[in-house]
């Protein structure tokens, strides 16, 4: 498909899945029969174009083994992004991308009938399965024609990564033959550890937008030129620009982040002057930020976007820039074939490859490595604490039932009236009847600042917190968004009008145990975790959740409906 053939309205051009997939891969999501189980050959089937292939993984969150992961049922777009991918879910998502309901596509990409479909199609992901796909594509295209890139949030999110300070995932990425990555949660290991990883790792760590505070010098390499498929490919790294706001600044006190549009434009121009036929932005900005940026920075051929965990079976076009969204937790690998002629991209073909674990033969070398790095923690990870009596999931703009379980644990174990849990997107899904192991708890809580605090807050302070977080998510200008989800709440309900400005979105706060409105002047006992402040006191949150689950034995949580959303 020629890039010049894809055009729509002047702000953003969303490539419709039917056209893209028909002209692109006869790949996984282009199969006519959307309800049958896939084979490994189905997943790999692709009509190649050109000589250059880019493979993309992102937001693995250190998940080495297959998991269940339910996609969101609420993903609200505001401003010019309203009603556009990735802010479509369930039936609207399937209709937009012309995918069948009730089958494997619906299972992989939506929350519809998740319990039943998960039992039919099984877990997704697993780095040993990803390794199989990567090796097969390299064998098909030739080692020198394939570039493997990771969009960050790969080194954090599991117990073994926390305990080894990411050494397990560094070894895994090395075994995959990773060429380059960027970062976000990686920085929560601290500046010293990150510098150590970058110095030792055989793959490039790129971040053009990080500077030293004192000297304003680049902390990391900004871009790297690769020779692939007879083409010079410039890869520019863009770390999460709001890291010192969203995560503890005291862990990286000497670094400044930010978008740095002008610096990025300079990187693109220099890459072109150095002979780059393809310029790729390996980004952890978040999808809406990258969509805006693509219209402002000229000369980028491909943006591999990340952070917001969006999985789209077709690219989104902004002018001639291709935006690719690969999802999270190892559920997908993106394949992008580029046809480069006369020093520029003449066409492309794209496929989102679903990593259906049961359909893919594990790569034996990677499987052996996974077993080795998990071995010191295997007994602890396998401890069964209790059982899921209902579907426990996390992903979405507002509370998920796994988040509700964490909040209930804090309410009970910290003797609190209100609980606040961060709007993290990482951590697997449990089906009814699944064991709740220590691994499933730590997969949702394993961070370097896990202390569960107990403070007193007034009703007005709580409203101010919710307003601040809401503006971080629902500000109509993507450059003022943090790309997260709303703080999860326990013990309190509220209404939110996402279409209102800062200070006017949150109303009707109610203390659930009494049914009475929160008094703006009254103080309440509030428990929370993942505070970005230094020297926060309290037990690690995973200990509280483990005690709560052990006491409950079976955890049954239905969606509370305590948050009323309007204006979407």
mmCIF file with all atom_site columns, N, CA and C in Angstrom, residues 305-331:
data_model
loop_
_atom_site.group_PDB
_atom_site.id
_atom_site.type_symbol
_atom_site.label_atom_id
_atom_site.label_alt_id
_atom_site.label_comp_id
_atom_site.label_asym_id
_atom_site.label_entity_id
_atom_site.label_seq_id
_atom_site.pdbx_PDB_ins_code
_atom_site.Cartn_x
_atom_site.Cartn_y
_atom_site.Cartn_z
_atom_site.occupancy
_atom_site.B_iso_or_equiv
_atom_site.pdbx_formal_charge
_atom_site.auth_seq_id
_atom_site.auth_comp_id
_atom_site.auth_asym_id
_atom_site.auth_atom_id
_atom_site.pdbx_PDB_model_num
ATOM 1  N N  . UNK A 1 305 ? 4.345  3.642   18.995 1.00 0.00 ? 305 UNK A N  1
ATOM 2  C CA . UNK A 1 305 ? 3.848  4.280   20.205 1.00 0.00 ? 305 UNK A CA 1
ATOM 3  C C  . UNK A 1 305 ? 3.682  3.268   21.327 1.00 0.00 ? 305 UNK A C  1
ATOM 4  N N  . UNK A 1 306 ? 3.633  3.764   22.560 1.00 0.00 ? 306 UNK A N  1
ATOM 5  C CA . UNK A 1 306 ? 3.591  2.891   23.733 1.00 0.00 ? 306 UNK A CA 1
ATOM 6  C C  . UNK A 1 306 ? 2.988  3.657   24.900 1.00 0.00 ? 306 UNK A C  1
ATOM 7  N N  . UNK A 1 307 ? 3.058  3.089   26.078 1.00 0.00 ? 307 UNK A N  1
ATOM 8  C CA . UNK A 1 307 ? 2.668  3.675   27.359 1.00 0.00 ? 307 UNK A CA 1
ATOM 9  C C  . UNK A 1 307 ? 1.188  3.508   27.662 1.00 0.00 ? 307 UNK A C  1
ATOM 10 N N  . UNK A 1 308 ? 0.325  3.774   26.697 1.00 0.00 ? 308 UNK A N  1
ATOM 11 C CA . UNK A 1 308 ? -1.115 3.686   26.969 1.00 0.00 ? 308 UNK A CA 1
ATOM 12 C C  . UNK A 1 308 ? -1.689 2.301   26.698 1.00 0.00 ? 308 UNK A C  1
ATOM 13 N N  . UNK A 1 309 ? -0.845 1.338   26.343 1.00 0.00 ? 309 UNK A N  1
ATOM 14 C CA . UNK A 1 309 ? -1.217 -0.083  26.237 1.00 0.00 ? 309 UNK A CA 1
ATOM 15 C C  . UNK A 1 309 ? -2.254 -0.362  25.164 1.00 0.00 ? 309 UNK A C  1
ATOM 16 N N  . UNK A 1 310 ? -2.380 0.519   24.194 1.00 0.00 ? 310 UNK A N  1
ATOM 17 C CA . UNK A 1 310 ? -3.381 0.329   23.146 1.00 0.00 ? 310 UNK A CA 1
ATOM 18 C C  . UNK A 1 310 ? -2.914 -0.718  22.147 1.00 0.00 ? 310 UNK A C  1
ATOM 19 N N  . UNK A 1 311 ? -3.842 -1.585  21.734 1.00 0.00 ? 311 UNK A N  1
ATOM 20 C CA . UNK A 1 311 ? -3.570 -2.577  20.691 1.00 0.00 ? 311 UNK A CA 1
ATOM 21 C C  . UNK A 1 311 ? -4.520 -2.321  19.534 1.00 0.00 ? 311 UNK A C  1
ATOM 22 N N  . UNK A 1 312 ? -3.965 -1.928  18.382 1.00 0.00 ? 312 UNK A N  1
ATOM 23 C CA . UNK A 1 312 ? -4.783 -1.627  17.210 1.00 0.00 ? 312 UNK A CA 1
ATOM 24 C C  . UNK A 1 312 ? -4.378 -2.541  16.062 1.00 0.00 ? 312 UNK A C  1
ATOM 25 N N  . UNK A 1 313 ? -5.359 -3.190  15.408 1.00 0.00 ? 313 UNK A N  1
ATOM 26 C CA . UNK A 1 313 ? -5.037 -4.119  14.324 1.00 0.00 ? 313 UNK A CA 1
ATOM 27 C C  . UNK A 1 313 ? -4.732 -3.433  13.003 1.00 0.00 ? 313 UNK A C  1
ATOM 28 N N  . UNK A 1 314 ? -4.752 -2.115  12.999 1.00 0.00 ? 314 UNK A N  1
ATOM 29 C CA . UNK A 1 314 ? -4.404 -1.350  11.805 1.00 0.00 ? 314 UNK A CA 1
ATOM 30 C C  . UNK A 1 314 ? -3.676 -0.092  12.239 1.00 0.00 ? 314 UNK A C  1
ATOM 31 N N  . UNK A 1 315 ? -2.805 0.419   11.391 1.00 0.00 ? 315 UNK A N  1
ATOM 32 C CA . UNK A 1 315 ? -2.117 1.667   11.748 1.00 0.00 ? 315 UNK A CA 1
ATOM 33 C C  . UNK A 1 315 ? -3.051 2.859   11.670 1.00 0.00 ? 315 UNK A C  1
ATOM 34 N N  . UNK A 1 316 ? -2.671 3.925   12.343 1.00 0.00 ? 316 UNK A N  1
ATOM 35 C CA . UNK A 1 316 ? -3.334 5.225   12.228 1.00 0.00 ? 316 UNK A CA 1
ATOM 36 C C  . UNK A 1 316 ? -2.357 6.159   11.518 1.00 0.00 ? 316 UNK A C  1
ATOM 37 N N  . UNK A 1 317 ? -2.872 6.891   10.540 1.00 0.00 ? 317 UNK A N  1
ATOM 38 C CA . UNK A 1 317 ? -2.036 7.782   9.744  1.00 0.00 ? 317 UNK A CA 1
ATOM 39 C C  . UNK A 1 317 ? -2.241 9.228   10.164 1.00 0.00 ? 317 UNK A C  1
ATOM 40 N N  . UNK A 1 318 ? -1.141 9.952   10.321 1.00 0.00 ? 318 UNK A N  1
ATOM 41 C CA . UNK A 1 318 ? -1.163 11.406  10.455 1.00 0.00 ? 318 UNK A CA 1
ATOM 42 C C  . UNK A 1 318 ? -0.288 11.941  9.328  1.00 0.00 ? 318 UNK A C  1
ATOM 43 N N  . UNK A 1 319 ? -0.937 12.450  8.283  1.00 0.00 ? 319 UNK A N  1
ATOM 44 C CA . UNK A 1 319 ? -0.193 12.789  7.083  1.00 0.00 ? 319 UNK A CA 1
ATOM 45 C C  . UNK A 1 319 ? 0.445  11.528  6.531  1.00 0.00 ? 319 UNK A C  1
ATOM 46 N N  . UNK A 1 320 ? 1.768  11.539  6.382  1.00 0.00 ? 320 UNK A N  1
ATOM 47 C CA . UNK A 1 320 ? 2.466  10.366  5.871  1.00 0.00 ? 320 UNK A CA 1
ATOM 48 C C  . UNK A 1 320 ? 3.173  9.584   6.975  1.00 0.00 ? 320 UNK A C  1
ATOM 49 N N  . UNK A 1 321 ? 2.890  9.928   8.231  1.00 0.00 ? 321 UNK A N  1
ATOM 50 C CA . UNK A 1 321 ? 3.494  9.224   9.364  1.00 0.00 ? 321 UNK A CA 1
ATOM 51 C C  . UNK A 1 321 ? 2.589  8.085   9.807  1.00 0.00 ? 321 UNK A C  1
ATOM 52 N N  . UNK A 1 322 ? 3.182  6.909   9.968  1.00 0.00 ? 322 UNK A N  1
ATOM 53 C CA . UNK A 1 322 ? 2.455  5.712   10.371 1.00 0.00 ? 322 UNK A CA 1
ATOM 54 C C  . UNK A 1 322 ? 2.579  5.541   11.875 1.00 0.00 ? 322 UNK A C  1
ATOM 55 N N  . UNK A 1 323 ? 1.439  5.492   12.589 1.00 0.00 ? 323 UNK A N  1
ATOM 56 C CA . UNK A 1 323 ? 1.433  5.231   14.020 1.00 0.00 ? 323 UNK A CA 1
ATOM 57 C C  . UNK A 1 323 ? 1.048  3.781   14.269 1.00 0.00 ? 323 UNK A C  1
ATOM 58 N N  . UNK A 1 324 ? 1.892  3.072   15.021 1.00 0.00 ? 324 UNK A N  1
ATOM 59 C CA . UNK A 1 324 ? 1.686  1.664   15.319 1.00 0.00 ? 324 UNK A CA 1
ATOM 60 C C  . UNK A 1 324 ? 1.487  1.501   16.828 1.00 0.00 ? 324 UNK A C  1
ATOM 61 N N  . UNK A 1 325 ? 0.436  0.776   17.220 1.00 0.00 ? 325 UNK A N  1
ATOM 62 C CA . UNK A 1 325 ? 0.148  0.519   18.636 1.00 0.00 ? 325 UNK A CA 1
ATOM 63 C C  . UNK A 1 325 ? 0.090  -0.988  18.861 1.00 0.00 ? 325 UNK A C  1
ATOM 64 N N  . UNK A 1 326 ? 0.983  -1.506  19.711 1.00 0.00 ? 326 UNK A N  1
ATOM 65 C CA . UNK A 1 326 ? 1.220  -2.943  19.817 1.00 0.00 ? 326 UNK A CA 1
ATOM 66 C C  . UNK A 1 326 ? 0.648  -3.575  21.082 1.00 0.00 ? 326 UNK A C  1
ATOM 67 N N  . UNK A 1 327 ? -0.044 -2.804  21.919 1.00 0.00 ? 327 UNK A N  1
ATOM 68 C CA . UNK A 1 327 ? -0.644 -3.394  23.109 1.00 0.00 ? 327 UNK A CA 1
ATOM 69 C C  . UNK A 1 327 ? 0.364  -3.571  24.226 1.00 0.00 ? 327 UNK A C  1
ATOM 70 N N  . UNK A 1 328 ? 0.147  -4.608  25.054 1.00 0.00 ? 328 UNK A N  1
ATOM 71 C CA . UNK A 1 328 ? 0.974  -4.756  26.252 1.00 0.00 ? 328 UNK A CA 1
ATOM 72 C C  . UNK A 1 328 ? 1.057  -6.210  26.687 1.00 0.00 ? 328 UNK A C  1
ATOM 73 N N  . UNK A 1 329 ? 1.913  -6.448  27.682 1.00 0.00 ? 329 UNK A N  1
ATOM 74 C CA . UNK A 1 329 ? 2.033  -7.737  28.370 1.00 0.00 ? 329 UNK A CA 1
ATOM 75 C C  . UNK A 1 329 ? 2.431  -8.894  27.455 1.00 0.00 ? 329 UNK A C  1
ATOM 76 N N  . UNK A 1 330 ? 3.009  -8.575  26.309 1.00 0.00 ? 330 UNK A N  1
ATOM 77 C CA . UNK A 1 330 ? 3.435  -9.619  25.389 1.00 0.00 ? 330 UNK A CA 1
ATOM 78 C C  . UNK A 1 330 ? 2.307  -10.265 24.619 1.00 0.00 ? 330 UNK A C  1
ATOM 79 N N  . UNK A 1 331 ? 1.124  -9.643  24.607 1.00 0.00 ? 331 UNK A N  1
ATOM 80 C CA . UNK A 1 331 ? -0.015 -10.211 23.875 1.00 0.00 ? 331 UNK A CA 1
ATOM 81 C C  . UNK A 1 331 ? 0.176  -10.133 22.368 1.00 0.00 ? 331 UNK A C  1
#
